[in-house]
Amino acid sequence: MKHTLIHLNASPYTSLACKEGLDLALVLATFEQPVDLCLSGAAVAILSDNQQPTPEHGKNLHKLLAGLEFYDIENVYIEKANAQLESNTTWQGVQPLDEVEWQTMFSQYQQVFRF
Amino acid sequence: MQYTLLITGSPYQSKACHSALRFIKAAVSKYPNSIKGVFFYEDAVLVGSQIAQPPRDEINLTKEWQDIAEQQNIPLYLCIAAAVRRGIINENESRRYALEQHTLAKNFQLEGLGTLVDLMNTTHKIIQFR
């Protein structure tokens, strides 16, 4: 069985990319395929608490994070360099990786899809 | 070695659909059965519209894909959720939403992401074009 990494890099509110990437992760998990997530760039905004997007902004993807464990999606990685994530106003289920760990992570999967 | 292609880039904002087409042509010219299927997701589903009319002196990307699909017997799948939200609708979906028209081009078919998962598990490699 292939181990898949879904890499989210787009802002959750400027396009559908984050949403459709998460949709793919949830479908993979529903089909019992092992899948992990990693976030970089504007996509880390999804982690911030107390988001109140309007319908024009799009769906509140932050709310999906709490449900990931029910899909057995247990690993959500970010780079430690994202300093703002040290605060207690972000979702705490992420695993920060240092630069070397982050770079080696990508070769540990049979397939990586980017959104 | 059999490949599945996952195309996510918009046909209008990127060259993902164009590059994937070139890849397929190169692959099948050497190994005729090397492409198991093509799955279009995100804005790439727009390539499956039968009503888009590119200027006549430009490439007709939809027709190019239809031709290669027919010549090489390669299935072209559009993610149904991504397609329907963007107005790419087959006859079934048209009836479901009580619409008067359908817009899905010939040789393309609407499928769920489960079909992509199945392709992942039955081909050697998936290549994403974005």
PDB file of C-alpha atoms in Angstrom:
ATOM      1  CA  MET A   1       0.000   0.000   0.000  1.00  0.00           C
ATOM      2  CA  LYS A   2       1.378   3.392  -0.984  1.00  0.00           C
ATOM      3  CA  HIS A   3       1.979   5.977   1.716  1.00  0.00           C
ATOM      4  CA  THR A   4       0.805   9.393   0.511  1.00  0.00           C
ATOM      5  CA  LEU A   5       1.770  12.894   1.596  1.00  0.00           C
ATOM      6  CA  ILE A   6      -0.547  15.775   0.792  1.00  0.00           C
ATOM      7  CA  HIS A   7       1.433  19.017   0.782  1.00  0.00           C
ATOM      8  CA  LEU A   8      -0.707  22.135   1.205  1.00  0.00           C
ATOM      9  CA  ASN A   9       1.016  25.362   0.227  1.00  0.00           C
ATOM     10  CA  ALA A  10      -1.825  27.611  -0.992  1.00  0.00           C
ATOM     11  CA  SER A  11      -3.764  30.036   1.165  1.00  0.00           C
ATOM     12  CA  PRO A  12      -7.040  28.548   2.414  1.00  0.00           C
ATOM     13  CA  TYR A  13      -8.894  31.668   1.247  1.00  0.00           C
ATOM     14  CA  THR A  14      -7.425  32.636  -2.132  1.00  0.00           C
ATOM     15  CA  SER A  15      -8.373  29.494  -4.029  1.00  0.00           C
ATOM     16  CA  LEU A  16      -9.975  26.092  -3.649  1.00  0.00           C
ATOM     17  CA  ALA A  17      -6.582  24.369  -3.625  1.00  0.00           C
ATOM     18  CA  CYS A  18      -6.415  23.805   0.145  1.00  0.00           C
ATOM     19  CA  LYS A  19      -9.968  22.545   0.278  1.00  0.00           C
ATOM     20  CA  GLU A  20      -9.540  20.189  -2.643  1.00  0.00           C
ATOM     21  CA  GLY A  21      -6.230  18.938  -1.245  1.00  0.00           C
ATOM     22  CA  LEU A  22      -7.889  18.197   2.075  1.00  0.00           C
ATOM     23  CA  ASP A  23     -10.779  16.523   0.256  1.00  0.00           C
ATOM     24  CA  LEU A  24      -8.296  14.192  -1.427  1.00  0.00           C
ATOM     25  CA  ALA A  25      -6.655  13.427   1.937  1.00  0.00           C
ATOM     26  CA  LEU A  26     -10.025  12.566   3.475  1.00  0.00           C
ATOM     27  CA  VAL A  27     -10.977  10.327   0.549  1.00  0.00           C
ATOM     28  CA  LEU A  28      -7.639   8.509   0.740  1.00  0.00           C
ATOM     29  CA  ALA A  29      -8.189   7.979   4.456  1.00  0.00           C
ATOM     30  CA  THR A  30     -11.761   6.815   3.852  1.00  0.00           C
ATOM     31  CA  PHE A  31     -10.350   4.159   1.525  1.00  0.00           C
ATOM     32  CA  GLU A  32      -7.935   3.189   4.329  1.00  0.00           C
ATOM     33  CA  GLN A  33      -4.884   4.446   2.507  1.00  0.00           C
ATOM     34  CA  PRO A  34      -2.165   5.785   4.807  1.00  0.00           C
ATOM     35  CA  VAL A  35      -1.953   9.560   4.352  1.00  0.00           C
ATOM     36  CA  ASP A  36      -0.142  12.401   6.123  1.00  0.00           C
ATOM     37  CA  LEU A  37      -0.367  16.153   5.660  1.00  0.00           C
ATOM     38  CA  CYS A  38       2.228  18.884   5.639  1.00  0.00           C
ATOM     39  CA  LEU A  39       1.675  22.628   5.502  1.00  0.00           C
ATOM     40  CA  SER A  40       3.885  25.392   4.235  1.00  0.00           C
ATOM     41  CA  GLY A  41       3.611  28.921   2.872  1.00  0.00           C
ATOM     42  CA  ALA A  42       0.213  30.580   3.060  1.00  0.00           C
ATOM     43  CA  ALA A  43      -1.449  27.263   3.904  1.00  0.00           C
ATOM     44  CA  VAL A  44      -0.253  27.498   7.531  1.00  0.00           C
ATOM     45  CA  ALA A  45      -2.963  30.149   7.989  1.00  0.00           C
ATOM     46  CA  ILE A  46      -5.381  27.247   8.262  1.00  0.00           C
ATOM     47  CA  LEU A  47      -3.976  26.560  11.740  1.00  0.00           C
ATOM     48  CA  SER A  48      -5.037  29.872  13.301  1.00  0.00           C
ATOM     49  CA  ASP A  49      -7.857  29.660  15.833  1.00  0.00           C
ATOM     50  CA  ASN A  50     -10.953  31.852  15.845  1.00  0.00           C
ATOM     51  CA  GLN A  51     -11.331  32.133  12.093  1.00  0.00           C
ATOM     52  CA  GLN A  52     -14.655  33.543  11.032  1.00  0.00           C
ATOM     53  CA  PRO A  53     -14.713  33.383   7.240  1.00  0.00           C
ATOM     54  CA  THR A  54     -17.742  34.736   5.405  1.00  0.00           C
ATOM     55  CA  PRO A  55     -19.317  32.734   2.554  1.00  0.00           C
ATOM     56  CA  GLU A  56     -17.275  34.932   0.185  1.00  0.00           C
ATOM     57  CA  HIS A  57     -14.061  33.839   1.910  1.00  0.00           C
ATOM     58  CA  GLY A  58     -14.961  30.173   1.581  1.00  0.00           C
ATOM     59  CA  LYS A  59     -15.450  27.310   3.987  1.00  0.00           C
ATOM     60  CA  ASN A  60     -13.853  27.349   7.421  1.00  0.00           C
ATOM     61  CA  LEU A  61     -11.220  24.702   6.805  1.00  0.00           C
ATOM     62  CA  HIS A  62      -9.784  25.138  10.309  1.00  0.00           C
ATOM     63  CA  LYS A  63     -12.805  23.254  11.592  1.00  0.00           C
ATOM     64  CA  LEU A  64     -11.751  20.190   9.603  1.00  0.00           C
ATOM     65  CA  LEU A  65      -8.517  19.858  11.561  1.00  0.00           C
ATOM     66  CA  ALA A  66     -10.153  18.578  14.730  1.00  0.00           C
ATOM     67  CA  GLY A  67     -11.824  15.811  12.739  1.00  0.00           C
ATOM     68  CA  LEU A  68      -8.663  14.495  11.082  1.00  0.00           C
ATOM     69  CA  GLU A  69      -7.990  11.976  13.851  1.00  0.00           C
ATOM     70  CA  PHE A  70     -11.353  10.325  13.167  1.00  0.00           C
ATOM     71  CA  TYR A  71     -10.048   9.593   9.668  1.00  0.00           C
ATOM     72  CA  ASP A  72      -6.814   8.207  11.167  1.00  0.00           C
ATOM     73  CA  ILE A  73      -4.870  11.135   9.719  1.00  0.00           C
ATOM     74  CA  GLU A  74      -2.485  11.513  12.625  1.00  0.00           C
ATOM     75  CA  ASN A  75       0.519  13.314  11.182  1.00  0.00           C
ATOM     76  CA  VAL A  76       0.304  16.961  10.196  1.00  0.00           C
ATOM     77  CA  TYR A  77       3.745  18.488   9.733  1.00  0.00           C
ATOM     78  CA  ILE A  78       4.965  22.064   9.564  1.00  0.00           C
ATOM     79  CA  GLU A  79       8.401  23.626   9.474  1.00  0.00           C
ATOM     80  CA  LYS A  80       9.685  24.886  12.827  1.00  0.00           C
ATOM     81  CA  ALA A  81      10.644  28.101  11.086  1.00  0.00           C
ATOM     82  CA  ASN A  82       6.994  29.135  11.130  1.00  0.00           C
ATOM     83  CA  ALA A  83       7.579  31.039  14.353  1.00  0.00           C
ATOM     84  CA  GLN A  84       4.077  32.411  14.688  1.00  0.00           C
ATOM     85  CA  LEU A  85       2.945  28.875  15.322  1.00  0.00           C
ATOM     86  CA  GLU A  86       4.715  28.883  18.681  1.00  0.00           C
ATOM     87  CA  SER A  87       1.828  30.896  20.090  1.00  0.00           C
ATOM     88  CA  ASN A  88      -1.170  29.307  21.738  1.00  0.00           C
ATOM     89  CA  THR A  89      -3.602  30.698  19.195  1.00  0.00           C
ATOM     90  CA  THR A  90      -3.087  27.928  16.701  1.00  0.00           C
ATOM     91  CA  TRP A  91      -4.226  24.330  16.386  1.00  0.00           C
ATOM     92  CA  GLN A  92      -1.910  22.218  18.470  1.00  0.00           C
ATOM     93  CA  GLY A  93      -2.110  18.958  16.541  1.00  0.00           C
ATOM     94  CA  VAL A  94       0.839  19.771  14.273  1.00  0.00           C
ATOM     95  CA  GLN A  95       4.318  18.299  14.499  1.00  0.00           C
ATOM     96  CA  PRO A  96       7.023  20.919  13.869  1.00  0.00           C
ATOM     97  CA  LEU A  97      10.050  19.623  11.962  1.00  0.00           C
ATOM     98  CA  ASP A  98      13.466  21.233  11.717  1.00  0.00           C
ATOM     99  CA  GLU A  99      14.887  22.046   8.299  1.00  0.00           C
ATOM    100  CA  VAL A 100      16.649  18.721   7.791  1.00  0.00           C
ATOM    101  CA  GLU A 101      13.685  16.668   8.991  1.00  0.00           C
ATOM    102  CA  TRP A 102      11.411  18.682   6.710  1.00  0.00           C
ATOM    103  CA  GLN A 103      13.587  18.043   3.686  1.00  0.00           C
ATOM    104  CA  THR A 104      14.000  14.324   4.337  1.00  0.00           C
ATOM    105  CA  MET A 105      10.278  13.908   5.000  1.00  0.00           C
ATOM    106  CA  PHE A 106       9.375  14.164   1.316  1.00  0.00           C
ATOM    107  CA  SER A 107      11.454  11.148   0.303  1.00  0.00           C
ATOM    108  CA  GLN A 108       9.748   8.956   2.876  1.00  0.00           C
ATOM    109  CA  TYR A 109       6.537   8.737   0.880  1.00  0.00           C
ATOM    110  CA  GLN A 110       5.734   6.770  -2.251  1.00  0.00           C
ATOM    111  CA  GLN A 111       3.707   9.696  -3.551  1.00  0.00           C
ATOM    112  CA  VAL A 112       3.450  13.396  -2.766  1.00  0.00           C
ATOM    113  CA  PHE A 113       0.685  15.627  -4.123  1.00  0.00           C
ATOM    114  CA  ARG A 114       0.848  19.388  -3.877  1.00  0.00           C
ATOM    115  CA  PHE A 115      -2.027  21.831  -3.596  1.00  0.00           C
TER     116      PHE A 115
ATOM    117  CA  MET B   1       5.994   0.644 -16.140  1.00  0.00           C
ATOM    118  CA  GLN B   2       2.487   2.098 -16.226  1.00  0.00           C
ATOM    119  CA  TYR B   3       1.708   5.665 -15.275  1.00  0.00           C
ATOM    120  CA  THR B   4      -1.382   7.497 -14.153  1.00  0.00           C
ATOM    121  CA  LEU B   5      -1.390  11.263 -14.571  1.00  0.00           C
ATOM    122  CA  LEU B   6      -3.009  13.557 -12.034  1.00  0.00           C
ATOM    123  CA  ILE B   7      -3.538  16.997 -13.552  1.00  0.00           C
ATOM    124  CA  THR B   8      -4.529  19.841 -11.230  1.00  0.00           C
ATOM    125  CA  GLY B   9      -3.403  22.986 -13.057  1.00  0.00           C
ATOM    126  CA  SER B  10      -5.962  25.146 -14.848  1.00  0.00           C
ATOM    127  CA  PRO B  11      -5.814  24.984 -18.653  1.00  0.00           C
ATOM    128  CA  TYR B  12      -5.937  28.808 -18.632  1.00  0.00           C
ATOM    129  CA  GLN B  13      -3.587  29.665 -15.741  1.00  0.00           C
ATOM    130  CA  SER B  14      -0.910  27.038 -16.240  1.00  0.00           C
ATOM    131  CA  LYS B  15       0.638  24.720 -18.799  1.00  0.00           C
ATOM    132  CA  ALA B  16      -0.184  21.625 -16.757  1.00  0.00           C
ATOM    133  CA  CYS B  17      -2.686  20.229 -19.284  1.00  0.00           C
ATOM    134  CA  HIS B  18      -0.336  21.052 -22.174  1.00  0.00           C
ATOM    135  CA  SER B  19       2.732  19.490 -20.538  1.00  0.00           C
ATOM    136  CA  ALA B  20       0.807  16.362 -19.588  1.00  0.00           C
ATOM    137  CA  LEU B  21      -0.361  16.024 -23.179  1.00  0.00           C
ATOM    138  CA  ARG B  22       3.229  16.253 -24.416  1.00  0.00           C
ATOM    139  CA  PHE B  23       4.290  13.692 -21.802  1.00  0.00           C
ATOM    140  CA  ILE B  24       1.621  11.250 -22.962  1.00  0.00           C
ATOM    141  CA  LYS B  25       2.536  11.659 -26.614  1.00  0.00           C
ATOM    142  CA  ALA B  26       6.183  10.991 -25.808  1.00  0.00           C
ATOM    143  CA  ALA B  27       5.375   8.036 -23.552  1.00  0.00           C
ATOM    144  CA  VAL B  28       3.010   6.234 -25.915  1.00  0.00           C
ATOM    145  CA  SER B  29       5.283   6.790 -28.902  1.00  0.00           C
ATOM    146  CA  LYS B  30       7.812   4.542 -27.179  1.00  0.00           C
ATOM    147  CA  TYR B  31       5.616   2.372 -24.941  1.00  0.00           C
ATOM    148  CA  PRO B  32       2.057   2.233 -26.316  1.00  0.00           C
ATOM    149  CA  ASN B  33       0.373   0.951 -23.132  1.00  0.00           C
ATOM    150  CA  SER B  34       2.316   3.033 -20.645  1.00  0.00           C
ATOM    151  CA  ILE B  35      -0.561   5.331 -19.612  1.00  0.00           C
ATOM    152  CA  LYS B  36      -3.295   3.702 -17.556  1.00  0.00           C
ATOM    153  CA  GLY B  37      -5.472   6.776 -17.173  1.00  0.00           C
ATOM    154  CA  VAL B  38      -5.601  10.502 -16.621  1.00  0.00           C
ATOM    155  CA  PHE B  39      -7.386  12.093 -13.680  1.00  0.00           C
ATOM    156  CA  PHE B  40      -8.226  15.796 -13.830  1.00  0.00           C
ATOM    157  CA  TYR B  41      -8.768  17.588 -10.523  1.00  0.00           C
ATOM    158  CA  GLU B  42      -9.095  21.198  -9.350  1.00  0.00           C
ATOM    159  CA  ASP B  43      -9.273  23.717 -12.240  1.00  0.00           C
ATOM    160  CA  ALA B  44      -7.869  21.134 -14.667  1.00  0.00           C
ATOM    161  CA  VAL B  45     -11.417  19.783 -15.048  1.00  0.00           C
ATOM    162  CA  LEU B  46     -12.159  22.830 -17.216  1.00  0.00           C
ATOM    163  CA  VAL B  47     -10.440  21.046 -20.077  1.00  0.00           C
ATOM    164  CA  GLY B  48     -13.475  18.743 -20.251  1.00  0.00           C
ATOM    165  CA  SER B  49     -15.885  21.472 -21.333  1.00  0.00           C
ATOM    166  CA  GLN B  50     -17.535  20.904 -24.707  1.00  0.00           C
ATOM    167  CA  ILE B  51     -18.657  24.509 -25.022  1.00  0.00           C
ATOM    168  CA  ALA B  52     -15.361  26.380 -24.622  1.00  0.00           C
ATOM    169  CA  GLN B  53     -14.309  27.742 -28.005  1.00  0.00           C
ATOM    170  CA  PRO B  54     -10.626  28.651 -28.282  1.00  0.00           C
ATOM    171  CA  PRO B  55      -9.636  31.037 -31.087  1.00  0.00           C
ATOM    172  CA  ARG B  56      -9.119  29.102 -34.306  1.00  0.00           C
ATOM    173  CA  ASP B  57      -5.443  29.959 -34.577  1.00  0.00           C
ATOM    174  CA  GLU B  58      -4.704  28.512 -31.123  1.00  0.00           C
ATOM    175  CA  ILE B  59      -4.446  24.961 -29.853  1.00  0.00           C
ATOM    176  CA  ASN B  60      -7.796  23.318 -29.092  1.00  0.00           C
ATOM    177  CA  LEU B  61      -6.710  21.549 -25.931  1.00  0.00           C
ATOM    178  CA  THR B  62      -9.976  19.699 -25.373  1.00  0.00           C
ATOM    179  CA  LYS B  63      -9.852  18.253 -28.886  1.00  0.00           C
ATOM    180  CA  GLU B  64      -6.180  17.279 -28.483  1.00  0.00           C
ATOM    181  CA  TRP B  65      -7.086  15.317 -25.347  1.00  0.00           C
ATOM    182  CA  GLN B  66     -10.084  13.713 -27.055  1.00  0.00           C
ATOM    183  CA  ASP B  67      -7.901  12.637 -29.967  1.00  0.00           C
ATOM    184  CA  ILE B  68      -5.167  11.073 -27.844  1.00  0.00           C
ATOM    185  CA  ALA B  69      -7.770   9.342 -25.674  1.00  0.00           C
ATOM    186  CA  GLU B  70      -9.358   7.782 -28.745  1.00  0.00           C
ATOM    187  CA  GLN B  71      -6.141   6.888 -30.511  1.00  0.00           C
ATOM    188  CA  GLN B  72      -4.503   5.319 -27.458  1.00  0.00           C
ATOM    189  CA  ASN B  73      -7.624   4.157 -25.640  1.00  0.00           C
ATOM    190  CA  ILE B  74      -6.750   6.170 -22.542  1.00  0.00           C
ATOM    191  CA  PRO B  75      -9.596   6.946 -20.115  1.00  0.00           C
ATOM    192  CA  LEU B  76      -9.949  10.602 -19.133  1.00  0.00           C
ATOM    193  CA  TYR B  77     -11.559  11.061 -15.727  1.00  0.00           C
ATOM    194  CA  LEU B  78     -12.746  14.365 -14.278  1.00  0.00           C
ATOM    195  CA  CYS B  79     -13.328  14.573 -10.531  1.00  0.00           C
ATOM    196  CA  ILE B  80     -17.106  14.810 -10.353  1.00  0.00           C
ATOM    197  CA  ALA B  81     -17.221  17.223  -7.391  1.00  0.00           C
ATOM    198  CA  ALA B  82     -14.589  19.528  -8.895  1.00  0.00           C
ATOM    199  CA  ALA B  83     -16.281  19.400 -12.312  1.00  0.00           C
ATOM    200  CA  VAL B  84     -19.874  19.959 -11.217  1.00  0.00           C
ATOM    201  CA  ARG B  85     -18.981  22.987  -9.113  1.00  0.00           C
ATOM    202  CA  ARG B  86     -17.287  24.459 -12.209  1.00  0.00           C
ATOM    203  CA  GLY B  87     -20.163  23.777 -14.561  1.00  0.00           C
ATOM    204  CA  ILE B  88     -18.795  20.672 -16.289  1.00  0.00           C
ATOM    205  CA  ILE B  89     -21.893  18.505 -16.167  1.00  0.00           C
ATOM    206  CA  ASN B  90     -22.861  15.260 -17.895  1.00  0.00           C
ATOM    207  CA  GLU B  91     -26.391  14.200 -18.794  1.00  0.00           C
ATOM    208  CA  ASN B  92     -26.954  12.382 -15.502  1.00  0.00           C
ATOM    209  CA  GLU B  93     -25.878  15.342 -13.393  1.00  0.00           C
ATOM    210  CA  SER B  94     -27.890  17.670 -15.605  1.00  0.00           C
ATOM    211  CA  ARG B  95     -31.019  15.675 -14.789  1.00  0.00           C
ATOM    212  CA  ARG B  96     -30.095  15.511 -11.096  1.00  0.00           C
ATOM    213  CA  TYR B  97     -29.843  19.294 -10.871  1.00  0.00           C
ATOM    214  CA  ALA B  98     -32.859  19.807 -13.151  1.00  0.00           C
ATOM    215  CA  LEU B  99     -30.813  21.693 -15.722  1.00  0.00           C
ATOM    216  CA  GLU B 100     -31.545  22.045 -19.399  1.00  0.00           C
ATOM    217  CA  GLN B 101     -28.008  21.607 -20.660  1.00  0.00           C
ATOM    218  CA  HIS B 102     -24.947  19.468 -20.187  1.00  0.00           C
ATOM    219  CA  THR B 103     -21.396  20.530 -20.923  1.00  0.00           C
ATOM    220  CA  LEU B 104     -19.149  17.486 -20.607  1.00  0.00           C
ATOM    221  CA  ALA B 105     -17.082  16.885 -23.725  1.00  0.00           C
ATOM    222  CA  LYS B 106     -17.007  13.489 -25.445  1.00  0.00           C
ATOM    223  CA  ASN B 107     -14.324  11.042 -24.259  1.00  0.00           C
ATOM    224  CA  PHE B 108     -14.274  12.543 -20.753  1.00  0.00           C
ATOM    225  CA  GLN B 109     -16.117  10.946 -17.846  1.00  0.00           C
ATOM    226  CA  LEU B 110     -17.040  12.139 -14.374  1.00  0.00           C
ATOM    227  CA  GLU B 111     -15.754   9.962 -11.538  1.00  0.00           C
ATOM    228  CA  GLY B 112     -15.260  10.285  -7.804  1.00  0.00           C
ATOM    229  CA  LEU B 113     -11.894  10.575  -6.093  1.00  0.00           C
ATOM    230  CA  GLY B 114     -12.249   6.877  -5.258  1.00  0.00           C
ATOM    231  CA  THR B 115     -11.370   6.197  -8.893  1.00  0.00           C
ATOM    232  CA  LEU B 116      -8.106   8.103  -8.374  1.00  0.00           C
ATOM    233  CA  VAL B 117      -7.361   5.994  -5.288  1.00  0.00           C
ATOM    234  CA  ASP B 118      -7.983   2.874  -7.361  1.00  0.00           C
ATOM    235  CA  LEU B 119      -5.608   4.144 -10.057  1.00  0.00           C
ATOM    236  CA  MET B 120      -2.963   4.858  -7.412  1.00  0.00           C
ATOM    237  CA  ASN B 121      -3.119   1.261  -6.265  1.00  0.00           C
ATOM    238  CA  THR B 122      -2.996  -0.293  -9.700  1.00  0.00           C
ATOM    239  CA  THR B 123      -0.266   1.702 -11.438  1.00  0.00           C
ATOM    240  CA  HIS B 124       3.431   1.955 -10.743  1.00  0.00           C
ATOM    241  CA  LYS B 125       3.613   5.721 -10.554  1.00  0.00           C
ATOM    242  CA  ILE B 126       1.361   8.761 -10.423  1.00  0.00           C
ATOM    243  CA  ILE B 127       2.702  11.975 -11.880  1.00  0.00           C
ATOM    244  CA  GLN B 128       1.099  15.272 -10.926  1.00  0.00           C
ATOM    245  CA  PHE B 129       1.023  18.188 -13.358  1.00  0.00           C
ATOM    246  CA  ARG B 130       0.102  21.453 -11.665  1.00  0.00           C
TER     247      ARG B 130
END
